[in-house]
mmCIF file of C-alpha atoms in Angstrom:
data_model
loop_
_atom_site.group_PDB
_atom_site.id
_atom_site.type_symbol
_atom_site.label_atom_id
_atom_site.label_comp_id
_atom_site.label_asym_id
_atom_site.label_seq_id
_atom_site.Cartn_x
_atom_site.Cartn_y
_atom_site.Cartn_z
ATOM 1 C CA UNK C 683 -7.212 -18.223 -25.234
ATOM 2 C CA UNK C 684 -3.742 -19.027 -26.512
ATOM 3 C CA UNK C 685 -1.426 -21.932 -25.860
ATOM 4 C CA UNK C 686 -0.069 -22.301 -22.339
ATOM 5 C CA UNK C 687 3.685 -22.519 -21.902
ATOM 6 C CA UNK C 688 5.534 -24.349 -19.117
ATOM 7 C CA UNK C 689 7.469 -22.210 -16.670
ATOM 8 C CA UNK C 690 10.693 -24.188 -16.705
ATOM 9 C CA UNK C 691 13.307 -22.062 -18.463
ATOM 10 C CA UNK C 692 16.520 -21.264 -16.581
ATOM 11 C CA UNK C 693 17.264 -17.667 -15.659
ATOM 12 C CA UNK C 694 21.031 -17.810 -15.334
ATOM 13 C CA UNK C 695 21.860 -15.881 -18.492
ATOM 14 C CA UNK C 696 19.381 -13.150 -17.670
ATOM 15 C CA UNK C 697 20.641 -12.893 -14.116
ATOM 16 C CA UNK C 698 24.192 -12.428 -15.355
ATOM 17 C CA UNK C 699 23.140 -9.512 -17.545
ATOM 18 C CA UNK C 700 21.063 -8.009 -14.757
ATOM 19 C CA UNK C 701 23.951 -8.285 -12.323
ATOM 20 C CA UNK C 702 26.212 -6.414 -14.715
ATOM 21 C CA UNK C 703 23.657 -3.662 -15.185
ATOM 22 C CA UNK C 704 23.122 -3.456 -11.448
ATOM 23 C CA UNK C 705 26.723 -2.350 -10.921
ATOM 24 C CA UNK C 706 25.829 1.025 -12.362
ATOM 25 C CA UNK C 707 22.392 1.221 -10.770
ATOM 26 C CA UNK C 708 21.666 3.523 -7.885
ATOM 27 C CA UNK C 709 19.427 1.059 -6.089
ATOM 28 C CA UNK C 710 15.684 0.825 -5.869
ATOM 29 C CA UNK C 711 13.644 3.514 -7.597
ATOM 30 C CA UNK C 712 11.092 3.482 -4.784
ATOM 31 C CA UNK C 713 11.320 5.390 -1.531
ATOM 32 C CA UNK C 714 8.221 3.729 -0.156
ATOM 33 C CA UNK C 715 5.594 5.184 -2.524
ATOM 34 C CA UNK C 716 3.744 7.293 -0.005
ATOM 35 C CA UNK C 717 -0.030 7.276 -0.363
ATOM 36 C CA UNK C 718 -2.387 9.938 0.923
ATOM 37 C CA UNK C 719 -1.379 11.120 4.369
ATOM 38 C CA UNK C 720 2.255 10.145 3.895
ATOM 39 C CA UNK C 721 1.650 6.459 4.625
ATOM 40 C CA UNK C 722 4.223 4.081 3.164
ATOM 41 C CA UNK C 723 3.110 1.383 0.739
ATOM 42 C CA UNK C 724 6.308 -0.542 1.441
ATOM 43 C CA UNK C 725 5.114 -1.433 4.934
ATOM 44 C CA UNK C 726 1.346 -1.528 4.366
ATOM 45 C CA UNK C 727 -0.243 -4.872 5.210
ATOM 46 C CA UNK C 728 -3.705 -3.929 3.878
ATOM 47 C CA UNK C 729 -5.165 -1.408 1.449
ATOM 48 C CA UNK C 730 -7.036 0.145 4.355
ATOM 49 C CA UNK C 731 -3.711 1.077 5.938
ATOM 50 C CA UNK C 732 -3.134 3.373 2.958
ATOM 51 C CA UNK C 733 -6.620 4.847 2.940
ATOM 52 C CA UNK C 734 -8.308 2.199 0.788
ATOM 53 C CA UNK C 735 -7.874 0.690 -2.665
ATOM 54 C CA UNK C 736 -8.435 4.039 -4.419
ATOM 55 C CA UNK C 737 -5.593 5.656 -2.479
ATOM 56 C CA UNK C 738 -3.421 2.611 -3.167
ATOM 57 C CA UNK C 739 -4.212 2.918 -6.872
ATOM 58 C CA UNK C 740 -3.148 6.568 -6.924
ATOM 59 C CA UNK C 741 0.178 5.703 -5.302
ATOM 60 C CA UNK C 742 0.672 2.832 -7.743
ATOM 61 C CA UNK C 743 -0.057 5.055 -10.741
ATOM 62 C CA UNK C 744 2.730 7.386 -9.620
ATOM 63 C CA UNK C 745 5.129 4.427 -9.707
ATOM 64 C CA UNK C 746 3.832 3.562 -13.175
ATOM 65 C CA UNK C 747 5.386 0.105 -13.494
ATOM 66 C CA UNK C 748 5.113 -3.407 -12.104
ATOM 67 C CA UNK C 749 8.035 -5.806 -12.540
ATOM 68 C CA UNK C 750 7.772 -9.600 -12.549
ATOM 69 C CA UNK C 751 9.660 -12.705 -13.609
ATOM 70 C CA UNK C 752 8.241 -15.892 -15.148
ATOM 71 C CA UNK C 753 4.682 -14.813 -15.961
ATOM 72 C CA UNK C 754 3.847 -16.201 -19.428
ATOM 73 C CA UNK C 755 0.936 -14.413 -21.075
ATOM 74 C CA UNK C 756 -0.488 -17.796 -22.005
ATOM 75 C CA UNK C 757 -0.286 -19.417 -18.548
ATOM 76 C CA UNK C 758 -3.580 -19.395 -16.606
ATOM 77 C CA UNK C 759 -4.739 -16.366 -18.629
ATOM 78 C CA UNK C 760 -1.964 -14.024 -17.495
ATOM 79 C CA UNK C 761 -2.152 -12.152 -20.796
ATOM 80 C CA UNK C 762 -5.744 -11.113 -20.144
ATOM 81 C CA UNK C 763 -4.891 -10.216 -16.545
ATOM 82 C CA UNK C 764 -1.963 -8.000 -17.502
ATOM 83 C CA UNK C 765 -3.998 -6.298 -20.213
ATOM 84 C CA UNK C 766 -6.901 -5.775 -17.818
ATOM 85 C CA UNK C 767 -4.628 -4.319 -15.135
ATOM 86 C CA UNK C 768 -3.062 -1.878 -17.579
ATOM 87 C CA UNK C 769 -6.448 -0.845 -18.979
ATOM 88 C CA UNK C 770 -7.897 -0.273 -15.517
ATOM 89 C CA UNK C 771 -4.955 1.482 -13.878
ATOM 90 C CA UNK C 772 -2.627 2.539 -16.689
ATOM 91 C CA UNK C 773 0.235 0.539 -15.159
ATOM 92 C CA UNK C 774 2.415 -1.558 -17.427
ATOM 93 C CA UNK C 775 3.468 -5.026 -16.296
ATOM 94 C CA UNK C 776 7.059 -5.738 -17.349
ATOM 95 C CA UNK C 777 7.848 -9.455 -17.401
ATOM 96 C CA UNK C 778 11.356 -10.833 -17.674
ATOM 97 C CA UNK C 779 12.058 -14.425 -18.721
ATOM 98 C CA UNK C 780 8.358 -15.330 -18.996
ATOM 99 C CA UNK C 781 9.042 -19.050 -19.310
ATOM 100 C CA UNK C 782 11.106 -19.272 -16.124
ATOM 101 C CA UNK C 783 10.293 -21.378 -13.068
ATOM 102 C CA UNK C 784 9.436 -20.626 -9.440
ATOM 103 C CA UNK C 785 13.033 -21.019 -8.297
ATOM 104 C CA UNK C 786 14.144 -18.484 -10.907
ATOM 105 C CA UNK C 787 11.828 -15.918 -9.333
ATOM 106 C CA UNK C 788 13.284 -16.509 -5.882
ATOM 107 C CA UNK C 789 16.808 -16.289 -7.294
ATOM 108 C CA UNK C 790 15.963 -12.939 -8.884
ATOM 109 C CA UNK C 791 14.761 -11.606 -5.520
ATOM 110 C CA UNK C 792 17.862 -12.695 -3.614
ATOM 111 C CA UNK C 793 20.411 -11.661 -6.246
ATOM 112 C CA UNK C 794 18.905 -8.240 -6.979
ATOM 113 C CA UNK C 795 18.013 -6.987 -3.532
ATOM 114 C CA UNK C 796 17.800 -3.195 -3.567
ATOM 115 C CA UNK C 797 18.072 -2.978 -7.361
ATOM 116 C CA UNK C 798 15.618 -1.525 -9.862
ATOM 117 C CA UNK C 799 15.682 -4.840 -11.729
ATOM 118 C CA UNK C 800 14.275 -6.826 -8.794
ATOM 119 C CA UNK C 801 10.789 -8.284 -9.264
ATOM 120 C CA UNK C 802 7.962 -6.619 -7.363
ATOM 121 C CA UNK C 803 5.712 -9.668 -7.229
ATOM 122 C CA UNK C 804 6.043 -13.422 -7.425
ATOM 123 C CA UNK C 805 3.849 -16.250 -8.681
ATOM 124 C CA UNK C 806 5.181 -19.378 -6.997
ATOM 125 C CA UNK C 807 4.345 -23.020 -6.584
ATOM 126 C CA UNK C 808 3.068 -23.224 -3.013
ATOM 127 C CA UNK C 809 6.106 -25.120 -1.729
ATOM 128 C CA UNK C 810 8.371 -22.422 -3.175
ATOM 129 C CA UNK C 811 6.220 -19.669 -1.647
ATOM 130 C CA UNK C 812 6.518 -21.262 1.770
ATOM 131 C CA UNK C 813 10.272 -21.563 1.334
ATOM 132 C CA UNK C 814 10.557 -17.891 0.336
ATOM 133 C CA UNK C 815 8.548 -16.889 3.407
ATOM 134 C CA UNK C 816 10.866 -18.913 5.627
ATOM 135 C CA UNK C 817 13.823 -17.077 4.071
ATOM 136 C CA UNK C 818 12.274 -13.721 5.000
ATOM 137 C CA UNK C 819 11.902 -12.589 1.380
ATOM 138 C CA UNK C 820 8.193 -11.754 1.353
ATOM 139 C CA UNK C 821 6.148 -8.792 2.575
ATOM 140 C CA UNK C 822 2.993 -9.472 4.611
ATOM 141 C CA UNK C 823 -0.070 -8.184 2.766
ATOM 142 C CA UNK C 824 -3.725 -9.154 3.050
ATOM 143 C CA UNK C 825 -5.934 -8.380 0.055
ATOM 144 C CA UNK C 826 -9.508 -7.214 0.531
ATOM 145 C CA UNK C 827 -10.884 -10.752 0.148
ATOM 146 C CA UNK C 828 -8.180 -12.382 2.275
ATOM 147 C CA UNK C 829 -10.638 -13.796 4.833
ATOM 148 C CA UNK C 830 -12.492 -15.674 2.068
ATOM 149 C CA UNK C 831 -9.388 -17.612 1.036
ATOM 150 C CA UNK C 832 -9.469 -21.000 2.818
ATOM 151 C CA UNK C 833 -7.201 -21.100 5.873
ATOM 152 C CA UNK C 834 -5.152 -23.950 4.416
ATOM 153 C CA UNK C 835 -4.436 -21.895 1.306
ATOM 154 C CA UNK C 836 -2.909 -18.783 2.842
ATOM 155 C CA UNK C 837 -0.208 -17.704 5.231
ATOM 156 C CA UNK C 838 -1.687 -16.478 8.500
ATOM 157 C CA UNK C 839 0.021 -13.076 8.197
ATOM 158 C CA UNK C 840 -0.357 -12.724 4.439
ATOM 159 C CA UNK C 841 3.169 -13.372 3.188
ATOM 160 C CA UNK C 842 1.631 -15.597 0.511
ATOM 161 C CA UNK C 843 -1.820 -16.755 -0.515
ATOM 162 C CA UNK C 844 -3.002 -19.226 -3.106
ATOM 163 C CA UNK C 845 -4.502 -17.625 -6.193
ATOM 164 C CA UNK C 846 -5.311 -20.348 -8.720
ATOM 165 C CA UNK C 847 -4.628 -23.992 -9.327
ATOM 166 C CA UNK C 848 -5.875 -27.358 -10.413
ATOM 167 C CA UNK C 849 -5.153 -31.067 -10.470
ATOM 168 C CA UNK C 850 -2.306 -33.064 -11.912
ATOM 169 C CA UNK C 851 -3.628 -34.554 -15.133
ATOM 170 C CA UNK C 852 -2.627 -36.609 -18.152
ATOM 171 C CA UNK C 853 -2.814 -34.862 -21.490
ATOM 172 C CA UNK C 854 -2.806 -37.309 -24.388
ATOM 173 C CA UNK C 855 -2.619 -37.040 -28.168
ATOM 174 C CA UNK C 856 -5.462 -39.409 -29.026
ATOM 175 C CA UNK C 857 -4.411 -39.601 -32.681
ATOM 176 C CA UNK C 858 -0.920 -40.845 -31.823
ATOM 177 C CA UNK C 859 -1.770 -42.942 -28.754
ATOM 178 C CA UNK C 860 -4.241 -45.754 -29.401
ATOM 179 C CA UNK C 861 -5.515 -45.948 -25.812
ATOM 180 C CA UNK C 862 -4.811 -42.995 -23.544
ATOM 181 C CA UNK C 863 -3.799 -43.781 -19.937
ATOM 182 C CA UNK C 864 -6.171 -43.030 -17.074
ATOM 183 C CA UNK C 865 -3.950 -44.001 -14.125
ATOM 184 C CA UNK C 866 -0.310 -43.948 -13.093
ATOM 185 C CA UNK C 867 -0.389 -47.742 -13.229
ATOM 186 C CA UNK C 868 -1.302 -47.494 -16.915
ATOM 187 C CA UNK C 869 1.820 -45.446 -17.640
ATOM 188 C CA UNK C 870 4.001 -48.515 -17.059
ATOM 189 C CA UNK C 871 2.464 -50.386 -19.997
ATOM 190 C CA UNK C 872 4.930 -51.200 -22.827
ATOM 191 C CA UNK C 873 2.750 -49.388 -25.361
ATOM 192 C CA UNK C 874 3.802 -46.048 -23.851
ATOM 193 C CA UNK C 875 7.529 -46.486 -24.448
ATOM 194 C CA UNK C 876 9.202 -43.094 -24.860
ATOM 195 C CA UNK C 877 5.900 -41.210 -24.736
ATOM 196 C CA UNK C 878 5.557 -39.917 -21.145
ATOM 197 C CA UNK C 879 6.930 -36.492 -20.210
ATOM 198 C CA UNK C 880 6.851 -33.816 -17.520
ATOM 199 C CA UNK C 881 7.139 -30.104 -18.265
ATOM 200 C CA UNK C 882 10.390 -29.761 -16.338
ATOM 201 C CA UNK C 883 12.328 -30.978 -13.329
ATOM 202 C CA UNK C 884 10.505 -31.243 -9.979
ATOM 203 C CA UNK C 885 13.486 -29.482 -8.404
ATOM 204 C CA UNK C 886 12.476 -26.298 -10.255
ATOM 205 C CA UNK C 887 8.967 -26.712 -11.651
ATOM 206 C CA UNK C 888 5.855 -26.637 -9.469
ATOM 207 C CA UNK C 889 3.855 -28.810 -11.865
ATOM 208 C CA UNK C 890 6.577 -31.457 -12.082
ATOM 209 C CA UNK C 891 6.811 -31.416 -8.274
ATOM 210 C CA UNK C 892 3.049 -32.001 -8.176
ATOM 211 C CA UNK C 893 3.367 -34.877 -10.643
ATOM 212 C CA UNK C 894 5.842 -36.677 -8.385
ATOM 213 C CA UNK C 895 3.561 -36.119 -5.383
ATOM 214 C CA UNK C 896 0.599 -37.512 -7.348
ATOM 215 C CA UNK C 897 2.654 -40.556 -8.340
ATOM 216 C CA UNK C 898 3.552 -41.067 -4.679
ATOM 217 C CA UNK C 899 -0.122 -41.040 -3.661
ATOM 218 C CA UNK C 900 -0.842 -43.585 -6.406
ATOM 219 C CA UNK C 901 1.895 -45.916 -5.180
ATOM 220 C CA UNK C 902 1.439 -46.194 -1.439
ATOM 221 C CA UNK C 903 2.987 -42.863 -0.491
ATOM 222 C CA UNK C 904 1.468 -39.944 1.358
ATOM 223 C CA UNK C 905 1.958 -36.238 1.975
ATOM 224 C CA UNK C 906 4.610 -37.347 4.473
ATOM 225 C CA UNK C 907 6.282 -39.735 2.041
ATOM 226 C CA UNK C 908 7.033 -38.607 -1.524
ATOM 227 C CA UNK C 909 9.721 -41.254 -2.072
ATOM 228 C CA UNK C 910 7.321 -43.725 -3.780
ATOM 229 C CA UNK C 911 6.725 -41.047 -6.415
ATOM 230 C CA UNK C 912 10.441 -40.738 -7.108
ATOM 231 C CA UNK C 913 10.699 -44.531 -7.224
ATOM 232 C CA UNK C 914 7.821 -44.640 -9.700
ATOM 233 C CA UNK C 915 9.537 -42.281 -12.126
ATOM 234 C CA UNK C 916 12.784 -44.218 -11.728
ATOM 235 C CA UNK C 917 10.859 -47.340 -12.725
ATOM 236 C CA UNK C 918 9.178 -45.472 -15.574
ATOM 237 C CA UNK C 919 12.588 -44.292 -16.792
ATOM 238 C CA UNK C 920 14.055 -47.791 -16.564
ATOM 239 C CA UNK C 921 11.165 -49.169 -18.615
ATOM 240 C CA UNK C 922 11.895 -46.613 -21.318
ATOM 241 C CA UNK C 923 8.471 -45.002 -21.025
ATOM 242 C CA UNK C 924 9.623 -41.766 -19.381
ATOM 243 C CA UNK C 925 11.482 -39.247 -21.503
ATOM 244 C CA UNK C 926 13.450 -36.408 -19.864
ATOM 245 C CA UNK C 927 12.406 -34.119 -22.730
ATOM 246 C CA UNK C 928 10.429 -31.207 -21.273
ATOM 247 C CA UNK C 929 6.868 -31.145 -22.544
ATOM 248 C CA UNK C 930 5.924 -27.852 -24.235
ATOM 249 C CA UNK C 931 3.312 -26.779 -26.785
ATOM 250 C CA UNK C 932 6.005 -27.174 -29.439
ATOM 251 C CA UNK C 933 6.956 -30.730 -28.459
ATOM 252 C CA UNK C 934 3.283 -31.672 -28.200
ATOM 253 C CA UNK C 935 2.499 -30.168 -31.591
ATOM 254 C CA UNK C 936 5.372 -32.097 -33.179
ATOM 255 C CA UNK C 937 4.329 -35.357 -31.526
ATOM 256 C CA UNK C 938 7.479 -35.627 -29.419
ATOM 257 C CA UNK C 939 5.662 -35.680 -26.051
ATOM 258 C CA UNK C 940 2.272 -37.268 -26.778
ATOM 259 C CA UNK C 941 1.567 -37.938 -23.092
ATOM 260 C CA UNK C 942 2.179 -34.958 -20.823
ATOM 261 C CA UNK C 943 1.720 -34.980 -17.047
ATOM 262 C CA UNK C 944 0.775 -31.433 -16.135
ATOM 263 C CA UNK C 945 -1.855 -29.288 -14.429
ATOM 264 C CA UNK C 946 -5.356 -29.851 -15.761
ATOM 265 C CA UNK C 947 -5.801 -26.176 -16.647
ATOM 266 C CA UNK C 948 -2.765 -26.293 -18.918
ATOM 267 C CA UNK C 949 -3.794 -29.522 -20.595
ATOM 268 C CA UNK C 950 -7.358 -28.218 -20.975
ATOM 269 C CA UNK C 951 -5.927 -25.142 -22.665
ATOM 270 C CA UNK C 952 -4.058 -27.346 -25.123
ATOM 271 C CA UNK C 953 -7.311 -29.129 -25.979
ATOM 272 C CA UNK C 954 -8.917 -25.838 -26.934
ATOM 273 C CA UNK C 955 -5.915 -24.442 -28.782
ATOM 274 C CA UNK C 956 -4.826 -27.490 -30.764
ATOM 275 C CA UNK C 957 -8.291 -28.502 -31.925
ATOM 276 C CA UNK C 958 -8.060 -26.085 -34.849
ATOM 277 C CA UNK C 959 -4.747 -27.695 -35.818
ATOM 278 C CA UNK C 960 -6.223 -31.172 -36.037
ATOM 279 C CA UNK C 961 -4.741 -32.449 -32.781
ATOM 280 C CA UNK C 962 -7.132 -34.412 -30.561
ATOM 281 C CA UNK C 963 -5.731 -33.643 -27.097
ATOM 282 C CA UNK C 964 -7.651 -35.383 -24.325
ATOM 283 C CA UNK C 965 -7.400 -34.660 -20.599
ATOM 284 C CA UNK C 966 -8.012 -36.899 -17.601
ATOM 285 C CA UNK C 967 -7.215 -36.626 -13.900
ATOM 286 C CA UNK C 968 -5.596 -39.981 -12.966
ATOM 287 C CA UNK C 969 -7.886 -42.219 -10.957
ATOM 288 C CA UNK C 970 -5.165 -43.449 -8.608
ATOM 289 C CA UNK C 971 -3.234 -40.259 -7.882
ATOM 290 C CA UNK C 972 -5.395 -37.177 -7.368
ATOM 291 C CA UNK C 973 -3.172 -34.303 -6.347
ATOM 292 C CA UNK C 974 -4.408 -30.729 -6.276
ATOM 293 C CA UNK C 975 -2.168 -27.742 -5.811
ATOM 294 C CA UNK C 976 -2.305 -24.006 -6.224
ATOM 295 C CA UNK C 977 0.107 -21.308 -7.235
ATOM 296 C CA UNK C 978 0.602 -18.575 -4.681
ATOM 297 C CA UNK C 979 0.959 -14.828 -5.020
ATOM 298 C CA UNK C 980 3.508 -12.925 -2.981
ATOM 299 C CA UNK C 981 5.193 -9.529 -2.779
ATOM 300 C CA UNK C 982 8.935 -9.012 -2.673
ATOM 301 C CA UNK C 983 9.745 -7.460 0.722
ATOM 302 C CA UNK C 984 12.093 -5.058 -1.089
ATOM 303 C CA UNK C 985 9.850 -4.427 -4.109
ATOM 304 C CA UNK C 986 10.992 -1.428 -6.207
ATOM 305 C CA UNK C 987 7.318 -0.554 -6.770
ATOM 306 C CA UNK C 988 5.565 -1.491 -3.506
ATOM 307 C CA UNK C 989 2.247 0.247 -4.225
ATOM 308 C CA UNK C 990 1.923 -1.315 -7.685
ATOM 309 C CA UNK C 991 2.792 -4.693 -6.170
ATOM 310 C CA UNK C 992 -0.045 -4.419 -3.657
ATOM 311 C CA UNK C 993 -2.514 -3.110 -6.229
ATOM 312 C CA UNK C 994 -1.673 -6.074 -8.483
ATOM 313 C CA UNK C 995 -2.597 -8.419 -5.652
ATOM 314 C CA UNK C 996 -5.907 -6.625 -5.159
ATOM 315 C CA UNK C 997 -6.665 -6.988 -8.865
ATOM 316 C CA UNK C 998 -5.787 -10.687 -9.014
ATOM 317 C CA UNK C 999 -8.080 -11.500 -6.085
ATOM 318 C CA UNK C 1000 -10.944 -9.287 -7.244
ATOM 319 C CA UNK C 1001 -14.040 -10.853 -8.805
ATOM 320 C CA UNK C 1002 -12.808 -9.675 -12.198
ATOM 321 C CA UNK C 1003 -9.367 -11.194 -11.728
ATOM 322 C CA UNK C 1004 -10.606 -14.512 -10.367
ATOM 323 C CA UNK C 1005 -13.085 -14.946 -13.229
ATOM 324 C CA UNK C 1006 -10.321 -14.216 -15.733
ATOM 325 C CA UNK C 1007 -8.396 -17.092 -14.160
ATOM 326 C CA UNK C 1008 -11.453 -19.298 -14.541
ATOM 327 C CA UNK C 1009 -11.697 -18.482 -18.246
ATOM 328 C CA UNK C 1010 -8.157 -19.841 -18.509
ATOM 329 C CA UNK C 1011 -9.360 -23.203 -17.085
ATOM 330 C CA UNK C 1012 -7.713 -22.516 -13.711
ATOM 331 C CA UNK C 1013 -9.638 -22.962 -10.463
ATOM 332 C CA UNK C 1014 -9.557 -19.652 -8.529
ATOM 333 C CA UNK C 1015 -8.848 -19.735 -4.810
ATOM 334 C CA UNK C 1016 -12.006 -17.705 -4.155
ATOM 335 C CA UNK C 1017 -14.197 -20.038 -6.220
ATOM 336 C CA UNK C 1018 -16.284 -21.258 -3.275
ATOM 337 C CA UNK C 1019 -16.831 -17.740 -1.931
ATOM 338 C CA UNK C 1020 -17.773 -16.489 -5.392
ATOM 339 C CA UNK C 1021 -20.281 -19.319 -5.823
ATOM 340 C CA UNK C 1022 -21.970 -18.274 -2.588
ATOM 341 C CA UNK C 1023 -21.944 -14.627 -3.638
ATOM 342 C CA UNK C 1024 -23.306 -15.412 -7.101
ATOM 343 C CA UNK C 1025 -20.340 -13.736 -8.824
ATOM 344 C CA UNK C 1026 -18.724 -16.832 -10.349
ATOM 345 C CA UNK C 1027 -18.676 -17.137 -14.151
ATOM 346 C CA UNK C 1028 -20.827 -20.277 -14.443
ATOM 347 C CA UNK C 1029 -20.135 -20.778 -18.145
ATOM 348 C CA UNK C 1030 -16.373 -20.843 -17.583
ATOM 349 C CA UNK C 1031 -16.740 -23.069 -14.507
ATOM 350 C CA UNK C 1032 -18.687 -25.650 -16.519
ATOM 351 C CA UNK C 1033 -15.707 -26.109 -18.858
ATOM 352 C CA UNK C 1034 -13.316 -27.283 -16.120
ATOM 353 C CA UNK C 1035 -12.119 -30.920 -16.239
ATOM 354 C CA UNK C 1036 -14.350 -33.066 -14.032
ATOM 355 C CA UNK C 1037 -12.979 -34.270 -10.703
ATOM 356 C CA UNK C 1038 -14.785 -36.045 -7.886
ATOM 357 C CA UNK C 1039 -14.124 -35.659 -4.181
ATOM 358 C CA UNK C 1040 -12.762 -32.822 -2.076
ATOM 359 C CA UNK C 1041 -9.082 -31.949 -2.473
ATOM 360 C CA UNK C 1042 -6.688 -31.998 0.466
ATOM 361 C CA UNK C 1043 -3.313 -30.317 0.613
ATOM 362 C CA UNK C 1044 0.062 -31.080 2.189
ATOM 363 C CA UNK C 1045 1.123 -28.830 5.037
ATOM 364 C CA UNK C 1046 4.001 -26.384 4.823
ATOM 365 C CA UNK C 1047 6.247 -28.805 6.708
ATOM 366 C CA UNK C 1048 5.247 -31.737 4.504
ATOM 367 C CA UNK C 1049 5.985 -29.796 1.321
ATOM 368 C CA UNK C 1050 9.286 -28.534 2.660
ATOM 369 C CA UNK C 1051 10.351 -32.061 3.559
ATOM 370 C CA UNK C 1052 9.219 -33.355 0.159
ATOM 371 C CA UNK C 1053 11.274 -30.689 -1.616
ATOM 372 C CA UNK C 1054 14.313 -31.786 0.345
ATOM 373 C CA UNK C 1055 13.832 -35.431 -0.609
ATOM 374 C CA UNK C 1056 13.415 -34.550 -4.290
ATOM 375 C CA UNK C 1057 16.477 -32.298 -4.282
ATOM 376 C CA UNK C 1058 18.533 -35.142 -2.863
ATOM 377 C CA UNK C 1059 17.141 -38.069 -4.849
ATOM 378 C CA UNK C 1060 15.625 -36.977 -8.167
ATOM 379 C CA UNK C 1061 18.811 -36.666 -10.214
ATOM 380 C CA UNK C 1062 20.112 -40.095 -9.308
ATOM 381 C CA UNK C 1063 16.743 -41.768 -9.744
ATOM 382 C CA UNK C 1064 16.110 -40.487 -13.262
ATOM 383 C CA UNK C 1065 19.641 -40.135 -14.662
ATOM 384 C CA UNK C 1066 20.868 -42.251 -17.550
#
């Protein structure tokens, strides 16, 4: 398992190049990727509609490629997933701007509609997935195990479904920080001056968005009221404890962001990776702000490779794919169903950060409203 990287890079430069190339392009390379019987993958909502997963795989192999944006190999074990997909089906996954953010993926879909350079699939923070669905950008598709995904973690018609996730956590360099924080309240202590960081802006990054939501829950807010979270970070900034420097493996390794608020599966990955480098990276889910969220999978409605896009979804939600997620410290959406079926990797599950209680999730409307509040207020609250 290698170091996880935050998905917060901006895609503007890449988009400019792609736009220039698109002027000479002839449009999408796919005409619908017909499967056996002349059925179109571009409109298929299940594998069965194409004659089953085997028929879908044959159509996908003819396409030969899967395009994506912002899928780091070292984020939630994507490297192992891409390698496994290629080994199993012979289809290469081409990833552009791997360190981009959810909004960059949506921007690539809207700016490259009908072009070969458009992404086939998207991995989005759930609030961004819901927004993309509302914009009519996503294709309905239900994977084989769709019914086993909890109702609150999937769109009713399959435009998006949660795949993996975790809890907002505090990662802490125990050799640089005498006493690591265990609550949002702790973060306000003077001893943490200039030490607390997010891995990006909550206007673009799903994990940073989750951090603000968690802070809201810790400070009298709710799924309907994220403002206390924004106010908390404004207070943290005023105290000098919050630094706008994005937390990355590099900044952590150099001691520049010794306290990083991020998903527990990313911080747990740092613990494993940095141990050999002498860094004692500890992970705790804050006691006063437990916020769990998942990243969702979706298919571009105008995917250049529609069969490969659907086959990729089938692979991610297969037992093999979900256990690969688990080995990357991420909690798979089908974890409960796999426990019941006896197919869960128990060794990998035992290594997850401990959390008590049952997670609850904001509704689509609540997340949409929260995004609007953050877009309007975050810059002013945390600016110099």
